mmCIF file of N, CA and C in Angstrom:
data_model
loop_
_atom_site.group_PDB
_atom_site.id
_atom_site.type_symbol
_atom_site.label_atom_id
_atom_site.label_comp_id
_atom_site.label_asym_id
_atom_site.label_seq_id
_atom_site.Cartn_x
_atom_site.Cartn_y
_atom_site.Cartn_z
ATOM 1 N N MET Y 1 143.992 50.527 106.730
ATOM 2 C CA MET Y 1 144.334 49.155 106.425
ATOM 3 C C MET Y 1 145.299 48.640 107.475
ATOM 4 N N LYS Y 2 145.077 47.412 107.831
ATOM 5 C CA LYS Y 2 145.899 46.803 108.869
ATOM 6 C C LYS Y 2 145.904 45.297 108.656
ATOM 7 N N LEU Y 3 147.028 44.686 108.929
ATOM 8 C CA LEU Y 3 147.160 43.237 108.792
ATOM 9 C C LEU Y 3 147.701 42.667 110.094
ATOM 10 N N THR Y 4 147.006 41.652 110.605
ATOM 11 C CA THR Y 4 147.456 40.943 111.796
ATOM 12 C C THR Y 4 147.683 39.487 111.410
ATOM 13 N N GLY Y 5 148.861 38.976 111.678
ATOM 14 C CA GLY Y 5 149.185 37.598 111.308
ATOM 15 C C GLY Y 5 149.937 37.555 109.992
ATOM 16 N N ASN Y 6 150.328 36.365 109.592
ATOM 17 C CA ASN Y 6 151.092 36.180 108.363
ATOM 18 C C ASN Y 6 150.159 35.719 107.250
ATOM 19 N N ILE Y 7 149.823 36.629 106.354
ATOM 20 C CA ILE Y 7 148.884 36.326 105.273
ATOM 21 C C ILE Y 7 149.475 35.335 104.271
ATOM 22 N N LEU Y 8 150.788 35.153 104.297
ATOM 23 C CA LEU Y 8 151.430 34.196 103.392
ATOM 24 C C LEU Y 8 151.132 32.743 103.776
ATOM 25 N N HIS Y 9 150.593 32.520 104.972
ATOM 26 C CA HIS Y 9 150.208 31.165 105.381
ATOM 27 C C HIS Y 9 148.941 30.703 104.680
ATOM 28 N N ILE Y 10 148.192 31.622 104.077
ATOM 29 C CA ILE Y 10 146.961 31.259 103.375
ATOM 30 C C ILE Y 10 147.336 30.627 102.040
ATOM 31 N N LYS Y 11 146.814 29.443 101.806
ATOM 32 C CA LYS Y 11 147.119 28.697 100.578
ATOM 33 C C LYS Y 11 145.942 28.766 99.614
ATOM 34 N N ASN Y 12 145.961 27.920 98.585
ATOM 35 C CA ASN Y 12 144.943 27.947 97.535
ATOM 36 C C ASN Y 12 143.578 27.442 97.981
ATOM 37 N N LYS Y 13 143.512 26.792 99.139
ATOM 38 C CA LYS Y 13 142.228 26.322 99.659
ATOM 39 C C LYS Y 13 141.921 27.039 100.961
ATOM 40 N N ARG Y 14 140.647 27.324 101.181
ATOM 41 C CA ARG Y 14 140.206 27.980 102.406
ATOM 42 C C ARG Y 14 140.440 27.034 103.577
ATOM 43 N N ASP Y 15 140.873 27.580 104.729
ATOM 44 C CA ASP Y 15 141.202 26.741 105.873
ATOM 45 C C ASP Y 15 140.802 27.452 107.160
ATOM 46 N N ASP Y 16 140.122 26.721 108.071
ATOM 47 C CA ASP Y 16 139.698 27.285 109.359
ATOM 48 C C ASP Y 16 140.885 27.683 110.235
ATOM 49 N N ARG Y 17 142.030 27.066 110.024
ATOM 50 C CA ARG Y 17 143.205 27.363 110.854
ATOM 51 C C ARG Y 17 143.743 28.770 110.629
ATOM 52 N N ASN Y 18 143.299 29.434 109.568
ATOM 53 C CA ASN Y 18 143.774 30.791 109.276
ATOM 54 C C ASN Y 18 142.919 31.866 109.930
ATOM 55 N N ALA Y 19 142.054 31.498 110.871
ATOM 56 C CA ALA Y 19 141.148 32.459 111.504
ATOM 57 C C ALA Y 19 141.901 33.547 112.276
ATOM 58 N N GLY Y 20 143.130 33.282 112.688
ATOM 59 C CA GLY Y 20 143.911 34.272 113.428
ATOM 60 C C GLY Y 20 144.466 35.389 112.563
ATOM 61 N N ILE Y 21 144.422 35.221 111.260
ATOM 62 C CA ILE Y 21 144.896 36.255 110.336
ATOM 63 C C ILE Y 21 143.747 37.230 110.097
ATOM 64 N N VAL Y 22 144.009 38.515 110.287
ATOM 65 C CA VAL Y 22 142.959 39.526 110.161
ATOM 66 C C VAL Y 22 143.428 40.644 109.243
ATOM 67 N N VAL Y 23 142.582 40.981 108.261
ATOM 68 C CA VAL Y 23 142.839 42.113 107.374
ATOM 69 C C VAL Y 23 141.738 43.135 107.618
ATOM 70 N N GLU Y 24 142.129 44.365 107.950
ATOM 71 C CA GLU Y 24 141.161 45.443 108.132
ATOM 72 C C GLU Y 24 141.224 46.337 106.903
ATOM 73 N N VAL Y 25 140.078 46.488 106.244
ATOM 74 C CA VAL Y 25 139.986 47.257 105.005
ATOM 75 C C VAL Y 25 139.263 48.559 105.300
ATOM 76 N N ASP Y 26 139.849 49.695 104.896
ATOM 77 C CA ASP Y 26 139.201 50.983 105.147
ATOM 78 C C ASP Y 26 138.604 51.612 103.892
ATOM 79 N N LYS Y 27 138.725 50.918 102.754
ATOM 80 C CA LYS Y 27 138.168 51.430 101.503
ATOM 81 C C LYS Y 27 137.659 50.262 100.667
ATOM 82 N N ILE Y 28 136.438 50.408 100.121
ATOM 83 C CA ILE Y 28 135.861 49.382 99.247
ATOM 84 C C ILE Y 28 135.660 49.989 97.870
ATOM 85 N N GLU Y 29 136.019 49.226 96.853
ATOM 86 C CA GLU Y 29 135.789 49.654 95.479
ATOM 87 C C GLU Y 29 134.640 48.823 94.914
ATOM 88 N N TYR Y 30 133.559 49.517 94.526
ATOM 89 C CA TYR Y 30 132.420 48.854 93.899
ATOM 90 C C TYR Y 30 132.574 48.986 92.392
ATOM 91 N N VAL Y 31 132.387 47.876 91.672
ATOM 92 C CA VAL Y 31 132.573 47.853 90.222
ATOM 93 C C VAL Y 31 131.315 47.300 89.569
ATOM 94 N N THR Y 32 130.925 47.918 88.447
ATOM 95 C CA THR Y 32 129.848 47.386 87.626
ATOM 96 C C THR Y 32 130.276 47.499 86.173
ATOM 97 N N TYR Y 33 129.608 46.768 85.308
ATOM 98 C CA TYR Y 33 129.936 46.789 83.882
ATOM 99 C C TYR Y 33 128.698 47.185 83.097
ATOM 100 N N LYS Y 34 128.853 48.227 82.265
ATOM 101 C CA LYS Y 34 127.749 48.692 81.422
ATOM 102 C C LYS Y 34 128.158 48.548 79.971
ATOM 103 N N LYS Y 35 127.179 48.214 79.142
ATOM 104 C CA LYS Y 35 127.458 48.023 77.723
ATOM 105 C C LYS Y 35 127.567 49.387 77.048
ATOM 106 N N ASP Y 36 128.676 49.606 76.372
ATOM 107 C CA ASP Y 36 128.937 50.842 75.643
ATOM 108 C C ASP Y 36 129.176 50.441 74.192
ATOM 109 N N GLY Y 37 128.106 50.502 73.395
ATOM 110 C CA GLY Y 37 128.224 50.015 72.027
ATOM 111 C C GLY Y 37 128.201 48.505 72.040
ATOM 112 N N LYS Y 38 129.274 47.890 71.578
ATOM 113 C CA LYS Y 38 129.289 46.425 71.589
ATOM 114 C C LYS Y 38 130.183 45.840 72.681
ATOM 115 N N TYR Y 39 130.870 46.703 73.457
ATOM 116 C CA TYR Y 39 131.753 46.228 74.517
ATOM 117 C C TYR Y 39 131.229 46.669 75.880
ATOM 118 N N PHE Y 40 131.573 45.896 76.907
ATOM 119 C CA PHE Y 40 131.230 46.267 78.272
ATOM 120 C C PHE Y 40 132.367 47.097 78.863
ATOM 121 N N GLN Y 41 132.006 48.222 79.481
ATOM 122 C CA GLN Y 41 132.983 49.111 80.097
ATOM 123 C C GLN Y 41 132.843 49.036 81.619
ATOM 124 N N PRO Y 42 133.955 49.000 82.350
ATOM 125 C CA PRO Y 42 133.859 48.983 83.812
ATOM 126 C C PRO Y 42 133.656 50.398 84.370
ATOM 127 N N PHE Y 43 132.831 50.506 85.399
ATOM 128 C CA PHE Y 43 132.642 51.747 86.138
ATOM 129 C C PHE Y 43 132.881 51.418 87.598
ATOM 130 N N ASN Y 44 133.613 52.288 88.294
ATOM 131 C CA ASN Y 44 133.908 51.987 89.689
ATOM 132 C C ASN Y 44 133.584 53.168 90.596
ATOM 133 N N LEU Y 45 133.382 52.848 91.870
ATOM 134 C CA LEU Y 45 133.092 53.828 92.908
ATOM 135 C C LEU Y 45 133.858 53.400 94.146
ATOM 136 N N GLU Y 46 134.732 54.277 94.647
ATOM 137 C CA GLU Y 46 135.484 53.967 95.858
ATOM 138 C C GLU Y 46 134.800 54.619 97.045
ATOM 139 N N VAL Y 47 134.595 53.833 98.099
ATOM 140 C CA VAL Y 47 133.905 54.302 99.293
ATOM 141 C C VAL Y 47 134.843 54.155 100.485
ATOM 142 N N GLU Y 48 135.093 55.277 101.170
ATOM 143 C CA GLU Y 48 135.878 55.264 102.403
ATOM 144 C C GLU Y 48 134.951 54.858 103.545
ATOM 145 N N LEU Y 49 135.356 53.902 104.347
ATOM 146 C CA LEU Y 49 134.533 53.415 105.450
ATOM 147 C C LEU Y 49 134.859 54.164 106.734
ATOM 148 N N ASP Y 50 133.818 54.455 107.533
ATOM 149 C CA ASP Y 50 134.031 55.087 108.835
ATOM 150 C C ASP Y 50 134.706 54.108 109.790
ATOM 151 N N GLU Y 51 134.232 52.864 109.765
ATOM 152 C CA GLU Y 51 134.834 51.803 110.567
ATOM 153 C C GLU Y 51 135.366 50.745 109.613
ATOM 154 N N PRO Y 52 136.553 50.221 109.849
ATOM 155 C CA PRO Y 52 137.128 49.259 108.901
ATOM 156 C C PRO Y 52 136.333 47.958 108.824
ATOM 157 N N LEU Y 53 136.304 47.391 107.629
ATOM 158 C CA LEU Y 53 135.714 46.079 107.391
ATOM 159 C C LEU Y 53 136.762 45.038 107.771
ATOM 160 N N VAL Y 54 136.388 44.092 108.611
ATOM 161 C CA VAL Y 54 137.322 43.074 109.093
ATOM 162 C C VAL Y 54 137.084 41.772 108.329
ATOM 163 N N ILE Y 55 138.136 41.273 107.698
ATOM 164 C CA ILE Y 55 138.088 40.003 106.982
ATOM 165 C C ILE Y 55 139.100 39.077 107.645
ATOM 166 N N THR Y 56 138.643 37.910 108.068
ATOM 167 C CA THR Y 56 139.543 36.963 108.724
ATOM 168 C C THR Y 56 140.103 35.976 107.706
ATOM 169 N N GLY Y 57 141.216 35.381 108.041
ATOM 170 C CA GLY Y 57 141.908 34.474 107.135
ATOM 171 C C GLY Y 57 141.130 33.228 106.778
ATOM 172 N N ASP Y 58 140.180 32.826 107.644
ATOM 173 C CA ASP Y 58 139.380 31.645 107.314
ATOM 174 C C ASP Y 58 138.348 31.942 106.230
ATOM 175 N N GLN Y 59 138.209 33.203 105.826
ATOM 176 C CA GLN Y 59 137.314 33.584 104.737
ATOM 177 C C GLN Y 59 138.067 33.750 103.422
ATOM 178 N N LEU Y 60 139.365 33.465 103.422
ATOM 179 C CA LEU Y 60 140.195 33.730 102.252
ATOM 180 C C LEU Y 60 140.864 32.466 101.715
ATOM 181 N N ALA Y 61 141.074 32.465 100.406
ATOM 182 C CA ALA Y 61 141.877 31.439 99.736
ATOM 183 C C ALA Y 61 142.669 32.148 98.647
ATOM 184 N N ARG Y 62 143.950 31.830 98.558
ATOM 185 C CA ARG Y 62 144.797 32.504 97.577
ATOM 186 C C ARG Y 62 144.443 32.058 96.164
ATOM 187 N N LYS Y 63 144.376 33.021 95.249
ATOM 188 C CA LYS Y 63 144.132 32.691 93.842
ATOM 189 C C LYS Y 63 145.443 32.208 93.234
ATOM 190 N N PRO Y 64 145.401 31.149 92.461
ATOM 191 C CA PRO Y 64 146.640 30.614 91.874
ATOM 192 C C PRO Y 64 147.074 31.391 90.629
ATOM 193 N N GLU Y 65 147.357 32.672 90.790
ATOM 194 C CA GLU Y 65 147.790 33.520 89.670
ATOM 195 C C GLU Y 65 149.309 33.450 89.546
ATOM 196 N N LYS Y 66 149.786 33.247 88.354
ATOM 197 C CA LYS Y 66 151.228 33.146 88.129
ATOM 198 C C LYS Y 66 151.833 34.460 87.638
ATOM 199 N N HIS Y 67 151.007 35.374 87.135
ATOM 200 C CA HIS Y 67 151.521 36.575 86.479
ATOM 201 C C HIS Y 67 151.342 37.825 87.328
ATOM 202 N N LEU Y 68 151.603 37.736 88.619
ATOM 203 C CA LEU Y 68 151.496 38.885 89.507
ATOM 204 C C LEU Y 68 152.879 39.458 89.776
ATOM 205 N N GLN Y 69 152.901 40.733 90.156
ATOM 206 C CA GLN Y 69 154.169 41.355 90.523
ATOM 207 C C GLN Y 69 154.658 40.745 91.833
ATOM 208 N N GLU Y 70 155.947 40.893 92.090
ATOM 209 C CA GLU Y 70 156.514 40.369 93.323
ATOM 210 C C GLU Y 70 155.869 41.062 94.520
ATOM 211 N N GLY Y 71 155.400 40.279 95.470
ATOM 212 C CA GLY Y 71 154.770 40.826 96.668
ATOM 213 C C GLY Y 71 153.271 41.038 96.548
ATOM 214 N N GLU Y 72 152.704 40.826 95.363
ATOM 215 C CA GLU Y 72 151.264 41.009 95.174
ATOM 216 C C GLU Y 72 150.564 39.655 95.280
ATOM 217 N N TYR Y 73 149.494 39.622 96.067
ATOM 218 C CA TYR Y 73 148.746 38.387 96.281
ATOM 219 C C TYR Y 73 147.258 38.670 96.127
ATOM 220 N N ASP Y 74 146.566 37.813 95.384
ATOM 221 C CA ASP Y 74 145.130 37.942 95.171
ATOM 222 C C ASP Y 74 144.421 36.818 95.912
ATOM 223 N N PHE Y 75 143.250 37.151 96.480
ATOM 224 C CA PHE Y 75 142.513 36.190 97.285
ATOM 225 C C PHE Y 75 141.051 36.134 96.872
ATOM 226 N N GLU Y 76 140.503 34.920 96.903
ATOM 227 C CA GLU Y 76 139.066 34.730 96.770
ATOM 228 C C GLU Y 76 138.468 34.918 98.157
ATOM 229 N N VAL Y 77 137.261 35.477 98.224
ATOM 230 C CA VAL Y 77 136.616 35.751 99.506
ATOM 231 C C VAL Y 77 135.403 34.831 99.658
ATOM 232 N N TYR Y 78 135.303 34.220 100.825
ATOM 233 C CA TYR Y 78 134.190 33.325 101.141
ATOM 234 C C TYR Y 78 133.264 34.001 102.145
ATOM 235 N N ASP Y 79 131.956 33.765 101.999
ATOM 236 C CA ASP Y 79 130.961 34.230 102.963
ATOM 237 C C ASP Y 79 130.572 33.049 103.838
ATOM 238 N N LYS Y 80 130.315 33.333 105.118
ATOM 239 C CA LYS Y 80 129.880 32.271 106.020
ATOM 240 C C LYS Y 80 128.357 32.282 106.057
ATOM 241 N N GLU Y 81 127.749 31.197 105.592
ATOM 242 C CA GLU Y 81 126.296 31.072 105.558
ATOM 243 C C GLU Y 81 125.884 29.806 106.290
ATOM 244 N N GLU Y 82 125.195 29.977 107.412
ATOM 245 C CA GLU Y 82 124.691 28.858 108.210
ATOM 246 C C GLU Y 82 125.800 27.871 108.573
ATOM 247 N N GLY Y 83 126.948 28.383 108.952
ATOM 248 C CA GLY Y 83 128.054 27.528 109.369
ATOM 249 C C GLY Y 83 128.940 27.021 108.251
ATOM 250 N N ASP Y 84 128.509 27.175 107.006
ATOM 251 C CA ASP Y 84 129.310 26.742 105.860
ATOM 252 C C ASP Y 84 129.925 27.953 105.169
ATOM 253 N N TYR Y 85 131.072 27.738 104.559
ATOM 254 C CA TYR Y 85 131.722 28.797 103.794
ATOM 255 C C TYR Y 85 131.377 28.628 102.322
ATOM 256 N N VAL Y 86 130.899 29.724 101.706
ATOM 257 C CA VAL Y 86 130.490 29.699 100.305
ATOM 258 C C VAL Y 86 131.303 30.750 99.554
ATOM 259 N N LEU Y 87 131.913 30.344 98.447
ATOM 260 C CA LEU Y 87 132.706 31.273 97.643
ATOM 261 C C LEU Y 87 131.811 32.370 97.085
ATOM 262 N N ASN Y 88 132.209 33.618 97.281
ATOM 263 C CA ASN Y 88 131.473 34.751 96.737
ATOM 264 C C ASN Y 88 132.253 35.242 95.524
ATOM 265 N N GLU Y 89 131.743 34.951 94.343
ATOM 266 C CA GLU Y 89 132.420 35.303 93.087
ATOM 267 C C GLU Y 89 132.503 36.813 92.879
ATOM 268 N N ASN Y 90 131.670 37.577 93.589
ATOM 269 C CA ASN Y 90 131.606 39.023 93.388
ATOM 270 C C ASN Y 90 132.567 39.800 94.281
ATOM 271 N N ARG Y 91 133.296 39.118 95.142
ATOM 272 C CA ARG Y 91 134.229 39.799 96.050
ATOM 273 C C ARG Y 91 135.651 39.328 95.772
ATOM 274 N N PHE Y 92 136.583 40.269 95.945
ATOM 275 C CA PHE Y 92 137.967 40.010 95.566
ATOM 276 C C PHE Y 92 138.877 40.850 96.456
ATOM 277 N N LEU Y 93 139.935 40.267 96.956
ATOM 278 C CA LEU Y 93 140.888 40.978 97.800
ATOM 279 C C LEU Y 93 142.273 40.866 97.188
ATOM 280 N N SER Y 94 142.951 41.999 97.071
ATOM 281 C CA SER Y 94 144.315 42.034 96.561
ATOM 282 C C SER Y 94 145.191 42.735 97.597
ATOM 283 N N VAL Y 95 146.320 42.122 97.915
ATOM 284 C CA VAL Y 95 147.224 42.642 98.939
ATOM 285 C C VAL Y 95 148.611 42.797 98.331
ATOM 286 N N LEU Y 96 149.266 43.918 98.635
ATOM 287 C CA LEU Y 96 150.639 44.139 98.194
ATOM 288 C C LEU Y 96 151.530 44.212 99.426
ATOM 289 N N LEU Y 97 152.498 43.298 99.498
ATOM 290 C CA LEU Y 97 153.450 43.254 100.604
ATOM 291 C C LEU Y 97 154.829 43.646 100.104
ATOM 292 N N VAL Y 98 155.548 44.389 100.934
ATOM 293 C CA VAL Y 98 156.916 44.788 100.623
ATOM 294 C C VAL Y 98 157.819 44.171 101.685
ATOM 295 N N TYR Y 99 158.923 43.591 101.251
ATOM 296 C CA TYR Y 99 159.842 42.959 102.193
ATOM 297 C C TYR Y 99 160.792 44.004 102.764
ATOM 298 N N ASP Y 100 160.825 44.102 104.087
ATOM 299 C CA ASP Y 100 161.712 45.029 104.785
ATOM 300 C C ASP Y 100 162.995 44.277 105.143
ATOM 301 N N GLU Y 101 164.106 44.655 104.492
ATOM 302 C CA GLU Y 101 165.387 43.972 104.713
ATOM 303 C C GLU Y 101 165.880 44.146 106.149
ATOM 304 N N PHE Y 102 165.682 45.341 106.717
ATOM 305 C CA PHE Y 102 166.184 45.626 108.051
ATOM 306 C C PHE Y 102 165.449 44.794 109.105
ATOM 307 N N GLU Y 103 164.120 44.776 109.029
ATOM 308 C CA GLU Y 103 163.309 44.021 109.993
ATOM 309 C C GLU Y 103 163.199 42.543 109.625
ATOM 310 N N GLN Y 104 163.556 42.199 108.380
ATOM 311 C CA GLN Y 104 163.475 40.839 107.859
ATOM 312 C C GLN Y 104 162.054 40.280 107.951
ATOM 313 N N GLU Y 105 161.079 41.110 107.512
ATOM 314 C CA GLU Y 105 159.687 40.669 107.477
ATOM 315 C C GLU Y 105 158.933 41.415 106.389
ATOM 316 N N HIS Y 106 157.762 40.886 106.023
ATOM 317 C CA HIS Y 106 156.919 41.531 105.025
ATOM 318 C C HIS Y 106 156.071 42.608 105.695
ATOM 319 N N VAL Y 107 155.931 43.745 105.010
ATOM 320 C CA VAL Y 107 155.153 44.870 105.513
ATOM 321 C C VAL Y 107 154.022 45.138 104.529
ATOM 322 N N LEU Y 108 152.819 45.368 105.054
ATOM 323 C CA LEU Y 108 151.658 45.639 104.217
ATOM 324 C C LEU Y 108 151.802 46.995 103.544
ATOM 325 N N SER Y 109 151.706 47.021 102.226
ATOM 326 C CA SER Y 109 151.840 48.260 101.468
ATOM 327 C C SER Y 109 150.485 48.783 101.008
ATOM 328 N N SER Y 110 149.629 47.899 100.484
ATOM 329 C CA SER Y 110 148.297 48.333 100.059
ATOM 330 C C SER Y 110 147.317 47.169 100.083
ATOM 331 N N VAL Y 111 146.040 47.525 100.222
ATOM 332 C CA VAL Y 111 144.952 46.549 100.217
ATOM 333 C C VAL Y 111 143.872 47.073 99.292
ATOM 334 N N GLU Y 112 143.412 46.230 98.380
ATOM 335 C CA GLU Y 112 142.294 46.587 97.506
ATOM 336 C C GLU Y 112 141.205 45.549 97.701
ATOM 337 N N TYR Y 113 140.026 46.012 98.103
ATOM 338 C CA TYR Y 113 138.882 45.126 98.276
ATOM 339 C C TYR Y 113 137.839 45.550 97.259
ATOM 340 N N THR Y 114 137.520 44.668 96.328
ATOM 341 C CA THR Y 114 136.632 44.992 95.217
ATOM 342 C C THR Y 114 135.380 44.133 95.289
ATOM 343 N N VAL Y 115 134.227 44.796 95.108
ATOM 344 C CA VAL Y 115 132.941 44.107 95.098
ATOM 345 C C VAL Y 115 132.257 44.429 93.777
ATOM 346 N N THR Y 116 131.882 43.402 93.021
ATOM 347 C CA THR Y 116 131.153 43.596 91.767
ATOM 348 C C THR Y 116 129.663 43.610 92.081
ATOM 349 N N VAL Y 117 128.974 44.665 91.621
ATOM 350 C CA VAL Y 117 127.547 44.832 91.895
ATOM 351 C C VAL Y 117 126.785 45.005 90.585
ATOM 352 N N THR Y 118 125.459 44.890 90.661
ATOM 353 C CA THR Y 118 124.622 45.113 89.484
ATOM 354 C C THR Y 118 124.528 46.609 89.211
ATOM 355 N N ASN Y 119 124.053 46.973 88.033
ATOM 356 C CA ASN Y 119 123.916 48.384 87.678
ATOM 357 C C ASN Y 119 122.978 49.111 88.633
ATOM 358 N N GLU Y 120 121.884 48.461 89.047
ATOM 359 C CA GLU Y 120 120.924 49.084 89.961
ATOM 360 C C GLU Y 120 121.563 49.340 91.326
ATOM 361 N N GLU Y 121 122.293 48.353 91.846
ATOM 362 C CA GLU Y 121 122.982 48.529 93.126
ATOM 363 C C GLU Y 121 124.029 49.636 93.023
ATOM 364 N N PHE Y 122 124.719 49.703 91.890
ATOM 365 C CA PHE Y 122 125.744 50.720 91.682
ATOM 366 C C PHE Y 122 125.126 52.118 91.712
ATOM 367 N N LYS Y 123 123.990 52.285 91.021
ATOM 368 C CA LYS Y 123 123.301 53.585 91.018
ATOM 369 C C LYS Y 123 122.880 53.971 92.426
ATOM 370 N N ALA Y 124 122.322 53.023 93.181
ATOM 371 C CA ALA Y 124 121.888 53.294 94.551
ATOM 372 C C ALA Y 124 123.075 53.686 95.431
ATOM 373 N N LEU Y 125 124.197 52.976 95.300
ATOM 374 C CA LEU Y 125 125.398 53.305 96.078
ATOM 375 C C LEU Y 125 125.925 54.686 95.724
ATOM 376 N N LYS Y 126 125.913 55.005 94.430
ATOM 377 C CA LYS Y 126 126.416 56.297 93.979
ATOM 378 C C LYS Y 126 125.544 57.434 94.517
ATOM 379 N N GLU Y 127 124.212 57.253 94.479
ATOM 380 C CA GLU Y 127 123.302 58.264 95.021
ATOM 381 C C GLU Y 127 123.501 58.421 96.523
ATOM 382 N N GLU Y 128 123.657 57.310 97.223
ATOM 383 C CA GLU Y 128 123.866 57.342 98.666
ATOM 384 C C GLU Y 128 125.154 58.088 99.013
ATOM 385 N N GLN Y 129 126.226 57.823 98.275
ATOM 386 C CA GLN Y 129 127.495 58.512 98.518
ATOM 387 C C GLN Y 129 127.390 59.998 98.205
ATOM 388 N N HIS Y 130 126.629 60.347 97.155
ATOM 389 C CA HIS Y 130 126.431 61.750 96.796
ATOM 390 C C HIS Y 130 125.684 62.477 97.917
ATOM 391 N N LYS Y 131 124.637 61.854 98.452
ATOM 392 C CA LYS Y 131 123.875 62.450 99.554
ATOM 393 C C LYS Y 131 124.747 62.595 100.788
ATOM 394 N N LEU Y 132 125.579 61.602 101.051
ATOM 395 C CA LEU Y 132 126.470 61.643 102.207
ATOM 396 C C LEU Y 132 127.469 62.790 102.084
ATOM 397 N N ARG Y 133 128.024 62.971 100.876
ATOM 398 C CA ARG Y 133 128.960 64.079 100.649
ATOM 399 C C ARG Y 133 128.266 65.425 100.811
ATOM 400 N N GLN Y 134 127.030 65.528 100.310
ATOM 401 C CA GLN Y 134 126.281 66.778 100.426
ATOM 402 C C GLN Y 134 125.992 67.099 101.888
ATOM 403 N N SER Y 135 125.659 66.093 102.683
ATOM 404 C CA SER Y 135 125.357 66.331 104.096
ATOM 405 C C SER Y 135 126.615 66.742 104.861
ATOM 406 N N ARG Y 136 127.771 66.249 104.444
ATOM 407 C CA ARG Y 136 129.025 66.641 105.095
ATOM 408 C C ARG Y 136 129.418 68.068 104.741
ATOM 409 N N LYS Y 137 129.146 68.460 103.493
ATOM 410 C CA LYS Y 137 129.501 69.802 103.046
ATOM 411 C C LYS Y 137 128.579 70.854 103.633
ATOM 412 N N GLY Y 138 127.357 70.478 103.940
ATOM 413 C CA GLY Y 138 126.357 71.443 104.375
ATOM 414 C C GLY Y 138 125.368 71.649 103.254
ATOM 415 N N THR Y 139 124.422 72.513 103.475
ATOM 416 C CA THR Y 139 123.360 72.696 102.485
ATOM 417 C C THR Y 139 123.741 73.653 101.373
ATOM 418 N N GLY Y 140 124.835 74.381 101.521
ATOM 419 C CA GLY Y 140 125.226 75.322 100.464
ATOM 420 C C GLY Y 140 124.516 76.644 100.656
ATOM 421 N N LYS Y 141 123.909 77.146 99.591
ATOM 422 C CA LYS Y 141 123.206 78.425 99.673
ATOM 423 C C LYS Y 141 121.923 78.265 100.471
ATOM 424 N N LYS Y 142 121.656 79.265 101.296
ATOM 425 C CA LYS Y 142 120.428 79.225 102.083
ATOM 426 C C LYS Y 142 119.289 79.788 101.258
ATOM 427 N N LYS Y 143 118.152 79.133 101.329
ATOM 428 C CA LYS Y 143 116.971 79.598 100.612
ATOM 429 C C LYS Y 143 116.255 80.629 101.457
ATOM 430 N N LYS Y 144 115.709 81.657 100.788
ATOM 431 C CA LYS Y 144 114.982 82.701 101.519
ATOM 432 C C LYS Y 144 113.508 82.526 101.370
#
């Protein structure tokens, strides 16, 4: 995770002037909801990326949440489609900043990038990650 620029300049509306702000995300959390009895339960899968996902400030707008901890900021994520920015309801970015008294600036503490997917997409992602882990570990026992 890496932050370039001052993410606090991003306001409640998306703005092209924030293109210089860059957030690099090295982990994505995929979330789906399955019905368990009469309630929906969340299921999540965290995926470590080989190369960081780059999100620029012109794709972000701050969510007007009043009940967040100090230093925590939530953002709506926009996709660029044919030159226009479209709000993607399934993507969400949360950033935690800590104020460094000595340096007198905010320091990035954590980044959470969450994508809500369908149950079918979640199963496919989970199988893909399982295969990837198996290929990294090796084949295990050799067959004769």
